[in-house]
Amino acid sequence: MTEMVLTDFFDRAVHIYGDKRAIIDQNDNVYTYKDVNDRVNRLSHGLHSFGAQKGDRVVYLAPNTLEMYEGFYGVFQLGAVMVSLNTRLKSEDYLYILNHSESRVLFVDHELYPLVEPIIPKLEQVQTIVVHGAERSSGAYYSYDDWLANQSKESFQRAEVSENDVCSLLYTSGTTGKPKGVMLTHRNNYLHALSSMHHLRVNDEDTLIHILPMFHVNGWGSPFYYTANGMTESAPLTLASYMSSEDRDQTGNAYYAAKAKQGYEMIGTRVRVFNEHGQDVPADGETVGELVVRGHGVMKGYWKNDEETKNTIRDGWLHTGDMATIDERNRVQIVDRKKDIIISGGENISSLEVEDVFYRHPAVKEAAIVAKPDEKWGETPHAILVLREGHEATEEDMIGFVREHLAHFKCPRHVTFLDELPKTASGKIQKVYLREMV
């Protein structure tokens, strides 16, 4: 039986579409699939020279670039695990993830290296740093281009890989505490790619303007199903030149509504809505329960967190924490979230994390963060504060303070000051009223 491993997609593209353009990079340089294959082999040989081997974690902190794309297959050839990081985090976030994942090698874009440099002395496992776009190597890192050019482009002897081996760690945004590493297997991503091919109807005549970030769950999978079909992938900066070309009449768009909260499951996925006793709610489109999911895309578990894995995946069903209804046609509508999570531009933001920062300010007595509807981002955090007696602070003061401690996308854009917050008899803040207010 043939194992479903992701390198199969790349092999197919090289074999069938070898001389076809595969990548148009951010500088409008064009690479065929054969060109990329040479670079991927060089990357695998280079990683092997660092001592990287099957099961090791290799971190990438980069935007959508050629270097990021080839990283997937260069890492997978070793049987290693790709850890792709959100480019919008703070240095402290990277420090935690790098140490928690026990990663040995870090690849980072030169524009993002300043975020990594301050934490290098605190890294516990990282032995090697390679910087994309660096003009030359230094004592702290290798220049990617120089390093890659010195590696062999001969076919790399791949590790024996099972479809159930973990191929990636995707870290959550830490909405309920520290970020958790979501383990996905080759099988997870392989079958997700096949399903996506069907739903998106992609073919080898298409060109993908790669706007969704490859590090994110929204963009994760694109390097697999587009490659398998021999498509051309392009950096977003090439969009303007492409639109001015003779092929502009063949350009299309795909819109994913941030506010869409209903629909059907994808092929290979089953959804149900459970009540608090683990039983199906009536399929009446009105009774609310927790949305649970099972299928090929469900994670293997959380990295080094068996307890949370058992809490999340029970009897084969992943408990999403989303509250939803389901109707007789199996159409699901999400109506709320179990926990106070704000989803802004596809990023999950913990209200508790933002509130904790406000409580560090000496003028803040009470703080509550709720989601404010936003036409562009879907939702943004909105702060409602009660100040201590005798203290004064402006909206600008408060937002500036939080921006010193959190990634900017997590920071409220507006602040409302109240004399007191609405509470239940037990003293719990009633956020339902605050949401209505904003």
Tab-separated table of C-alpha atoms in Angstrom:
chain	number	residue	atom	x	y	z
A	1	MET	CA	0.000	0.000	0.000
A	2	THR	CA	1.368	3.415	-0.991
A	3	GLU	CA	1.830	5.833	1.891
A	4	MET	CA	0.243	9.276	1.553
A	5	VAL	CA	3.263	11.542	2.049
A	6	LEU	CA	3.495	15.134	0.868
A	7	THR	CA	6.687	14.774	-1.143
A	8	ASP	CA	4.612	12.756	-3.639
A	9	PHE	CA	2.948	15.994	-4.783
A	10	PHE	CA	6.291	17.653	-5.444
A	11	ASP	CA	7.661	14.570	-7.220
A	12	ARG	CA	4.642	14.526	-9.520
A	13	ALA	CA	5.063	18.188	-10.411
A	14	VAL	CA	8.776	17.786	-11.171
A	15	HIS	CA	8.153	14.671	-13.284
A	16	ILE	CA	5.221	15.994	-15.318
A	17	TYR	CA	5.753	19.757	-15.274
A	18	GLY	CA	9.529	19.971	-14.853
A	19	ASP	CA	10.106	22.758	-17.416
A	20	LYS	CA	6.952	24.676	-16.499
A	21	ARG	CA	7.259	27.766	-14.348
A	22	ALA	CA	6.567	26.893	-10.742
A	23	ILE	CA	7.412	30.066	-8.842
A	24	ILE	CA	7.505	33.772	-9.624
A	25	ASP	CA	9.273	35.268	-6.634
A	26	GLN	CA	8.999	38.704	-5.036
A	27	ASN	CA	11.641	40.042	-7.451
A	28	ASP	CA	9.852	38.682	-10.545
A	29	ASN	CA	12.430	35.923	-10.981
A	30	VAL	CA	10.949	32.792	-12.569
A	31	TYR	CA	11.804	29.259	-11.420
A	32	THR	CA	10.703	26.043	-13.112
A	33	TYR	CA	9.829	22.941	-11.146
A	34	LYS	CA	13.241	21.520	-12.077
A	35	ASP	CA	14.896	24.666	-10.715
A	36	VAL	CA	12.990	24.381	-7.456
A	37	ASN	CA	13.825	20.683	-7.241
A	38	ASP	CA	17.545	21.521	-7.354
A	39	ARG	CA	17.092	24.085	-4.596
A	40	VAL	CA	15.042	21.693	-2.458
A	41	ASN	CA	17.765	19.053	-2.720
A	42	ARG	CA	20.411	21.616	-1.761
A	43	LEU	CA	18.291	22.581	1.238
A	44	SER	CA	17.889	18.973	2.379
A	45	HIS	CA	21.619	18.303	2.043
A	46	GLY	CA	22.347	21.472	3.991
A	47	LEU	CA	19.982	20.544	6.794
A	48	HIS	CA	21.557	17.112	6.952
A	49	SER	CA	24.987	18.743	7.295
A	50	PHE	CA	23.653	20.589	10.346
A	51	GLY	CA	22.785	17.237	11.903
A	52	ALA	CA	19.039	17.562	11.345
A	53	GLN	CA	17.249	14.240	10.992
A	54	LYS	CA	13.839	12.596	10.988
A	55	GLY	CA	11.508	13.985	13.628
A	56	ASP	CA	13.552	17.129	14.326
A	57	ARG	CA	11.682	20.422	14.347
A	58	VAL	CA	12.799	23.068	11.849
A	59	VAL	CA	11.388	26.575	12.293
A	60	TYR	CA	10.530	29.033	9.523
A	61	LEU	CA	9.761	32.687	10.239
A	62	ALA	CA	9.148	34.238	6.834
A	63	PRO	CA	6.522	35.810	4.573
A	64	ASN	CA	5.365	34.200	1.328
A	65	THR	CA	8.668	33.807	-0.494
A	66	LEU	CA	10.458	31.257	-2.628
A	67	GLU	CA	12.566	30.375	0.408
A	68	MET	CA	9.462	29.686	2.478
A	69	TYR	CA	7.909	27.512	-0.236
A	70	GLU	CA	10.969	25.348	-0.822
A	71	GLY	CA	11.335	24.956	2.926
A	72	PHE	CA	8.315	22.671	3.085
A	73	TYR	CA	9.735	20.047	0.752
A	74	GLY	CA	13.337	20.450	1.886
A	75	VAL	CA	12.265	19.726	5.459
A	76	PHE	CA	9.928	16.884	4.496
A	77	GLN	CA	12.645	15.038	2.560
A	78	LEU	CA	14.453	14.544	5.875
A	79	GLY	CA	11.266	13.372	7.570
A	80	ALA	CA	11.625	16.455	9.764
A	81	VAL	CA	8.799	18.622	11.098
A	82	MET	CA	8.003	22.089	9.745
A	83	VAL	CA	7.229	24.714	12.406
A	84	SER	CA	5.991	27.818	10.589
A	85	LEU	CA	5.637	30.916	12.766
A	86	ASN	CA	3.217	33.816	12.585
A	87	THR	CA	5.140	36.878	11.400
A	88	ARG	CA	2.995	39.217	13.521
A	89	LEU	CA	4.051	38.048	16.977
A	90	LYS	CA	6.382	39.584	19.562
A	91	SER	CA	9.896	38.403	20.403
A	92	GLU	CA	8.643	36.849	23.655
A	93	ASP	CA	6.135	34.750	21.691
A	94	TYR	CA	8.887	33.422	19.454
A	95	LEU	CA	11.056	32.606	22.456
A	96	TYR	CA	8.331	30.463	23.992
A	97	ILE	CA	7.501	28.606	20.762
A	98	LEU	CA	11.125	27.961	19.797
A	99	ASN	CA	11.891	26.519	23.221
A	100	HIS	CA	8.627	24.616	23.595
A	101	SER	CA	8.978	22.985	20.170
A	102	GLU	CA	12.596	22.052	20.965
A	103	SER	CA	13.567	23.196	17.481
A	104	ARG	CA	17.177	22.811	16.359
A	105	VAL	CA	17.329	24.978	13.224
A	106	LEU	CA	15.753	28.385	12.566
A	107	PHE	CA	15.274	29.971	9.142
A	108	VAL	CA	14.246	33.630	9.323
A	109	ASP	CA	13.698	36.391	6.778
A	110	HIS	CA	16.191	39.264	7.057
A	111	GLU	CA	13.404	41.771	7.729
A	112	LEU	CA	12.196	39.692	10.684
A	113	TYR	CA	15.611	38.874	12.118
A	114	PRO	CA	15.520	41.926	14.483
A	115	LEU	CA	12.631	40.209	16.297
A	116	VAL	CA	14.756	37.113	16.870
A	117	GLU	CA	18.107	38.690	17.649
A	118	PRO	CA	17.259	39.790	21.243
A	119	ILE	CA	16.149	36.289	22.275
A	120	ILE	CA	19.073	34.308	20.838
A	121	PRO	CA	20.877	34.031	24.213
A	122	LYS	CA	17.713	32.501	25.723
A	123	LEU	CA	17.167	29.827	23.071
A	124	GLU	CA	17.545	26.389	24.636
A	125	GLN	CA	17.701	24.048	21.621
A	126	VAL	CA	18.346	26.123	18.494
A	127	GLN	CA	21.859	25.403	17.264
A	128	THR	CA	21.811	27.038	13.837
A	129	ILE	CA	20.213	30.174	12.371
A	130	VAL	CA	19.986	30.855	8.635
A	131	VAL	CA	18.798	34.262	7.392
A	132	HIS	CA	16.930	34.636	4.089
A	133	GLY	CA	18.115	37.666	2.140
A	134	ALA	CA	21.201	38.347	4.250
A	135	GLU	CA	24.053	39.752	2.144
A	136	ARG	CA	26.691	37.743	3.986
A	137	SER	CA	27.080	35.342	6.886
A	138	SER	CA	28.048	36.544	10.350
A	139	GLY	CA	29.105	34.922	13.574
A	140	ALA	CA	25.446	34.587	14.552
A	141	TYR	CA	23.940	33.200	11.355
A	142	TYR	CA	24.439	31.882	7.825
A	143	SER	CA	23.434	33.822	4.729
A	144	TYR	CA	20.837	31.595	3.065
A	145	ASP	CA	21.886	32.242	-0.537
A	146	ASP	CA	25.583	31.658	0.122
A	147	TRP	CA	24.915	28.611	2.274
A	148	LEU	CA	22.483	27.064	-0.227
A	149	ALA	CA	24.853	27.595	-3.159
A	150	ASN	CA	27.504	25.526	-1.386
A	151	GLN	CA	25.252	22.463	-1.028
A	152	SER	CA	24.879	19.557	-3.446
A	153	LYS	CA	21.923	19.563	-5.842
A	154	GLU	CA	22.077	15.785	-6.261
A	155	SER	CA	18.944	13.858	-5.298
A	156	PHE	CA	18.664	13.578	-1.548
A	157	GLN	CA	18.311	10.126	0.005
A	158	ARG	CA	15.011	10.538	1.803
A	159	ALA	CA	14.124	9.193	5.205
A	160	GLU	CA	11.525	6.441	5.550
A	161	VAL	CA	8.324	8.316	6.325
A	162	SER	CA	4.890	7.024	7.330
A	163	GLU	CA	1.697	8.861	6.443
A	164	ASN	CA	0.935	8.985	10.162
A	165	ASP	CA	4.204	10.742	10.999
A	166	VAL	CA	3.890	14.341	12.144
A	167	CYS	CA	5.000	16.743	9.410
A	168	SER	CA	4.068	20.084	10.934
A	169	LEU	CA	3.534	21.959	14.160
A	170	LEU	CA	1.168	24.912	13.884
A	171	TYR	CA	1.010	26.975	17.050
A	172	THR	CA	-2.267	28.427	18.234
A	173	SER	CA	-2.427	32.088	19.178
A	174	GLY	CA	-2.712	31.275	22.876
A	175	THR	CA	-6.326	32.289	23.424
A	176	THR	CA	-6.639	30.199	26.590
A	177	GLY	CA	-3.071	30.508	27.847
A	178	LYS	CA	0.257	29.661	26.275
A	179	PRO	CA	0.219	28.764	22.551
A	180	LYS	CA	-0.298	25.064	21.837
A	181	GLY	CA	1.482	23.157	19.084
A	182	VAL	CA	-1.052	21.486	16.787
A	183	MET	CA	0.407	18.292	15.311
A	184	LEU	CA	-0.625	17.517	11.730
A	185	THR	CA	0.462	14.384	9.894
A	186	HIS	CA	1.308	13.746	6.261
A	187	ARG	CA	-2.042	11.971	5.956
A	188	ASN	CA	-3.893	14.978	7.403
A	189	ASN	CA	-2.428	17.352	4.856
A	190	TYR	CA	-2.479	14.910	1.928
A	191	LEU	CA	-6.203	14.224	2.194
A	192	HIS	CA	-6.941	17.884	2.889
A	193	ALA	CA	-5.114	18.721	-0.340
A	194	LEU	CA	-7.183	16.211	-2.334
A	195	SER	CA	-10.382	17.645	-0.898
A	196	SER	CA	-9.259	21.200	-1.675
A	197	MET	CA	-8.471	20.255	-5.271
A	198	HIS	CA	-12.072	19.170	-5.696
A	199	HIS	CA	-13.662	22.184	-4.042
A	200	LEU	CA	-11.381	24.788	-5.683
A	201	ARG	CA	-11.287	23.154	-9.138
A	202	VAL	CA	-7.626	24.054	-9.700
A	203	ASN	CA	-5.609	22.910	-12.729
A	204	ASP	CA	-2.177	23.295	-14.313
A	205	GLU	CA	-3.204	26.392	-16.285
A	206	ASP	CA	-3.900	28.397	-13.140
A	207	THR	CA	-1.616	30.921	-11.470
A	208	LEU	CA	-1.980	31.450	-7.738
A	209	ILE	CA	-1.228	34.901	-6.351
A	210	HIS	CA	-0.161	33.692	-2.919
A	211	ILE	CA	-1.807	36.258	-0.617
A	212	LEU	CA	-2.851	34.032	2.282
A	213	PRO	CA	0.211	33.558	4.515
A	214	MET	CA	1.832	30.144	4.244
A	215	PHE	CA	2.486	30.142	7.991
A	216	HIS	CA	-1.229	30.360	8.759
A	217	VAL	CA	-3.888	27.665	8.815
A	218	ASN	CA	-5.682	29.641	6.072
A	219	GLY	CA	-2.684	29.354	3.758
A	220	TRP	CA	-1.355	26.024	5.015
A	221	GLY	CA	-2.057	23.409	2.364
A	222	SER	CA	-1.636	25.709	-0.626
A	223	PRO	CA	1.955	24.568	-1.294
A	224	PHE	CA	0.590	21.025	-1.528
A	225	TYR	CA	-2.555	21.064	-3.632
A	226	TYR	CA	-1.347	23.744	-6.041
A	227	THR	CA	1.971	21.974	-6.510
A	228	ALA	CA	0.255	18.629	-7.113
A	229	ASN	CA	-1.619	20.218	-10.016
A	230	GLY	CA	1.447	21.851	-11.552
A	231	MET	CA	0.190	25.374	-10.999
A	232	THR	CA	2.337	28.494	-10.957
A	233	GLU	CA	2.632	30.173	-7.565
A	234	SER	CA	3.432	33.847	-7.332
A	235	ALA	CA	4.309	36.315	-4.597
A	236	PRO	CA	1.661	39.039	-4.001
A	237	LEU	CA	4.010	41.780	-5.275
A	238	THR	CA	3.771	40.377	-8.801
A	239	LEU	CA	0.006	40.929	-8.949
A	240	ALA	CA	0.294	44.419	-10.443
A	241	SER	CA	2.589	43.314	-13.261
A	242	TYR	CA	0.436	40.258	-13.956
A	243	MET	CA	-2.706	42.375	-14.138
A	244	SER	CA	-1.042	44.571	-16.770
A	245	SER	CA	-0.080	41.583	-18.914
A	246	GLU	CA	-1.919	40.093	-21.869
A	247	ASP	CA	-3.268	37.362	-19.553
A	248	ARG	CA	-5.176	39.776	-17.331
A	249	ASP	CA	-8.544	38.725	-18.799
A	250	GLN	CA	-7.963	35.244	-17.349
A	251	THR	CA	-7.609	36.504	-13.787
A	252	GLY	CA	-10.221	35.458	-11.240
A	253	ASN	CA	-10.954	36.019	-7.576
A	254	ALA	CA	-12.071	33.860	-4.696
A	255	TYR	CA	-13.718	35.561	-1.725
A	256	TYR	CA	-13.926	34.027	1.742
A	257	ALA	CA	-16.356	36.015	3.874
A	258	ALA	CA	-15.014	36.600	7.369
A	259	LYS	CA	-18.571	36.929	8.654
A	260	ALA	CA	-19.785	33.664	7.128
A	261	LYS	CA	-20.817	31.418	10.007
A	262	GLN	CA	-22.833	28.733	8.286
A	263	GLY	CA	-22.446	26.041	5.694
A	264	TYR	CA	-21.737	22.369	5.065
A	265	GLU	CA	-18.743	20.228	5.870
A	266	MET	CA	-16.037	19.586	3.261
A	267	ILE	CA	-15.635	16.160	1.688
A	268	GLY	CA	-14.066	13.754	4.169
A	269	THR	CA	-15.375	15.641	7.192
A	270	ARG	CA	-18.336	14.999	9.495
A	271	VAL	CA	-19.875	17.535	11.840
A	272	ARG	CA	-22.364	17.203	14.674
A	273	VAL	CA	-23.690	19.491	17.386
A	274	PHE	CA	-23.680	18.080	20.918
A	275	ASN	CA	-25.458	19.180	24.062
A	276	GLU	CA	-23.705	19.224	27.434
A	277	HIS	CA	-24.319	15.459	27.789
A	278	GLY	CA	-22.564	14.569	24.530
A	279	GLN	CA	-25.823	13.899	22.695
A	280	ASP	CA	-26.974	15.332	19.371
A	281	VAL	CA	-29.164	18.405	19.643
A	282	PRO	CA	-32.378	18.429	17.579
A	283	ALA	CA	-31.685	19.284	13.928
A	284	ASP	CA	-34.085	22.216	14.025
A	285	GLY	CA	-31.719	25.093	13.266
A	286	GLU	CA	-32.526	26.621	16.649
A	287	THR	CA	-31.183	24.441	19.478
A	288	VAL	CA	-27.647	25.492	20.396
A	289	GLY	CA	-24.858	23.075	21.283
A	290	GLU	CA	-21.134	22.616	20.781
A	291	LEU	CA	-19.877	21.970	17.264
A	292	VAL	CA	-17.778	18.781	17.055
A	293	VAL	CA	-15.834	17.539	14.034
A	294	ARG	CA	-14.164	14.368	12.835
A	295	GLY	CA	-12.344	13.622	9.599
A	296	HIS	CA	-9.020	13.520	7.807
A	297	GLY	CA	-8.124	17.065	8.807
A	298	VAL	CA	-8.436	16.576	12.554
A	299	MET	CA	-5.090	17.019	14.265
A	300	LYS	CA	-3.131	14.174	15.805
A	301	GLY	CA	-2.997	16.140	19.043
A	302	TYR	CA	-1.173	18.907	20.890
A	303	TRP	CA	2.620	18.741	21.119
A	304	LYS	CA	3.719	17.732	24.627
A	305	ASN	CA	0.210	18.263	26.004
A	306	ASP	CA	-1.606	14.943	26.401
A	307	GLU	CA	-4.114	16.323	28.884
A	308	GLU	CA	-5.348	19.072	26.570
A	309	THR	CA	-5.426	16.601	23.679
A	310	LYS	CA	-7.717	14.282	25.663
A	311	ASN	CA	-9.939	17.214	26.607
A	312	THR	CA	-10.239	18.338	22.993
A	313	ILE	CA	-10.518	15.010	21.135
A	314	ARG	CA	-12.992	12.655	22.782
A	315	ASP	CA	-14.236	9.412	21.213
A	316	GLY	CA	-12.765	10.512	17.891
A	317	TRP	CA	-14.577	13.860	17.853
A	318	LEU	CA	-12.752	17.181	18.088
A	319	HIS	CA	-14.641	19.590	20.349
A	320	THR	CA	-14.261	23.004	18.735
A	321	GLY	CA	-15.558	25.212	21.540
A	322	ASP	CA	-17.872	26.908	19.017
A	323	MET	CA	-21.553	27.046	19.857
A	324	ALA	CA	-23.786	26.300	16.884
A	325	THR	CA	-27.105	25.052	15.551
A	326	ILE	CA	-27.714	22.388	12.898
A	327	ASP	CA	-30.757	21.925	10.668
A	328	GLU	CA	-32.366	18.980	8.903
A	329	ARG	CA	-30.091	19.511	5.865
A	330	ASN	CA	-27.019	19.225	8.088
A	331	ARG	CA	-26.299	22.925	7.627
A	332	VAL	CA	-24.394	24.376	10.564
A	333	GLN	CA	-24.612	27.933	11.842
A	334	ILE	CA	-22.171	29.189	14.475
A	335	VAL	CA	-23.890	31.519	16.910
A	336	ASP	CA	-21.274	32.129	19.592
A	337	ARG	CA	-18.049	30.860	21.112
A	338	LYS	CA	-17.677	28.983	24.336
A	339	LYS	CA	-14.825	31.132	25.461
A	340	ASP	CA	-14.244	34.821	25.020
A	341	ILE	CA	-12.232	34.596	21.840
A	342	ILE	CA	-12.082	37.441	19.338
A	343	ILE	CA	-11.401	36.516	15.710
A	344	SER	CA	-9.792	39.435	13.888
A	345	GLY	CA	-8.588	38.990	10.333
A	346	GLY	CA	-8.439	35.231	10.852
A	347	GLU	CA	-6.334	35.539	14.024
A	348	ASN	CA	-7.649	34.332	17.374
A	349	ILE	CA	-7.205	36.856	20.172
A	350	SER	CA	-7.695	35.994	23.829
A	351	SER	CA	-9.642	38.640	25.716
A	352	LEU	CA	-8.003	37.398	28.923
A	353	GLU	CA	-4.516	37.976	27.527
A	354	VAL	CA	-5.337	41.582	26.623
A	355	GLU	CA	-7.111	42.187	29.936
A	356	ASP	CA	-4.076	40.946	31.858
A	357	VAL	CA	-1.940	43.621	30.210
A	358	PHE	CA	-4.404	46.368	31.133
A	359	TYR	CA	-4.343	45.213	34.743
A	360	ARG	CA	-0.610	45.926	34.839
A	361	HIS	CA	-1.336	49.631	34.399
A	362	PRO	CA	-1.528	51.405	37.767
A	363	ALA	CA	-4.586	53.436	36.739
A	364	VAL	CA	-6.748	50.436	35.797
A	365	LYS	CA	-9.121	49.005	38.377
A	366	GLU	CA	-11.171	46.748	36.075
A	367	ALA	CA	-10.857	45.741	32.440
A	368	ALA	CA	-13.010	43.837	29.979
A	369	ILE	CA	-12.261	43.098	26.338
A	370	VAL	CA	-15.058	42.297	23.905
A	371	ALA	CA	-15.352	41.904	20.155
A	372	LYS	CA	-16.393	44.962	18.176
A	373	PRO	CA	-17.737	44.302	14.650
A	374	ASP	CA	-15.415	45.586	11.942
A	375	GLU	CA	-16.070	45.701	8.189
A	376	LYS	CA	-12.450	44.978	7.286
A	377	TRP	CA	-11.296	42.522	9.983
A	378	GLY	CA	-14.600	40.938	10.994
A	379	GLU	CA	-13.940	41.795	14.633
A	380	THR	CA	-11.471	43.909	16.582
A	381	PRO	CA	-10.838	44.026	20.341
A	382	HIS	CA	-12.603	46.829	22.209
A	383	ALA	CA	-11.584	47.741	25.758
A	384	ILE	CA	-13.970	48.802	28.522
A	385	LEU	CA	-12.105	50.131	31.536
A	386	VAL	CA	-12.817	51.355	35.048
A	387	LEU	CA	-10.080	53.592	36.447
A	388	ARG	CA	-8.927	53.704	40.032
A	389	GLU	CA	-10.071	56.635	42.114
A	390	GLY	CA	-7.744	59.585	41.728
A	391	HIS	CA	-6.210	58.343	38.469
A	392	GLU	CA	-6.630	59.716	34.969
A	393	ALA	CA	-5.826	58.220	31.573
A	394	THR	CA	-6.777	58.812	27.961
A	395	GLU	CA	-7.674	56.362	25.223
A	396	GLU	CA	-4.329	57.110	23.573
A	397	ASP	CA	-2.469	56.397	26.829
A	398	MET	CA	-4.136	53.022	27.271
A	399	ILE	CA	-3.695	51.827	23.688
A	400	GLY	CA	-0.057	52.901	23.692
A	401	PHE	CA	0.578	50.971	26.921
A	402	VAL	CA	-0.878	47.742	25.546
A	403	ARG	CA	1.068	48.070	22.286
A	404	GLU	CA	4.280	47.961	24.290
A	405	HIS	CA	3.429	44.451	25.480
A	406	LEU	CA	1.377	42.737	22.762
A	407	ALA	CA	1.445	42.183	19.017
A	408	HIS	CA	-0.424	45.101	17.449
A	409	PHE	CA	-3.205	42.981	15.964
A	410	LYS	CA	-4.143	41.954	19.524
A	411	CYS	CA	-4.449	45.560	20.737
A	412	PRO	CA	-7.775	47.406	21.037
A	413	ARG	CA	-8.305	50.322	18.696
A	414	HIS	CA	-10.803	52.013	20.974
A	415	VAL	CA	-11.394	52.317	24.717
A	416	THR	CA	-14.607	53.062	26.594
A	417	PHE	CA	-14.368	54.350	30.183
A	418	LEU	CA	-17.142	53.472	32.646
A	419	ASP	CA	-17.707	54.103	36.333
A	420	GLU	CA	-18.420	50.392	36.842
A	421	LEU	CA	-18.842	47.195	34.861
A	422	PRO	CA	-22.085	45.186	34.835
A	423	LYS	CA	-21.708	42.028	36.910
A	424	THR	CA	-23.656	38.970	37.943
A	425	ALA	CA	-24.544	38.288	41.557
A	426	SER	CA	-21.374	36.223	41.842
A	427	GLY	CA	-19.235	39.115	40.628
A	428	LYS	CA	-18.624	37.885	37.078
A	429	ILE	CA	-18.518	40.601	34.439
A	430	GLN	CA	-21.518	40.390	32.108
A	431	LYS	CA	-19.867	40.781	28.754
A	432	VAL	CA	-23.128	40.229	26.903
A	433	TYR	CA	-24.174	43.767	27.861
A	434	LEU	CA	-20.782	45.187	26.982
A	435	ARG	CA	-20.960	43.648	23.506
A	436	GLU	CA	-24.316	45.336	22.970
A	437	MET	CA	-22.771	48.622	24.065
A	438	VAL	CA	-19.969	48.588	21.497
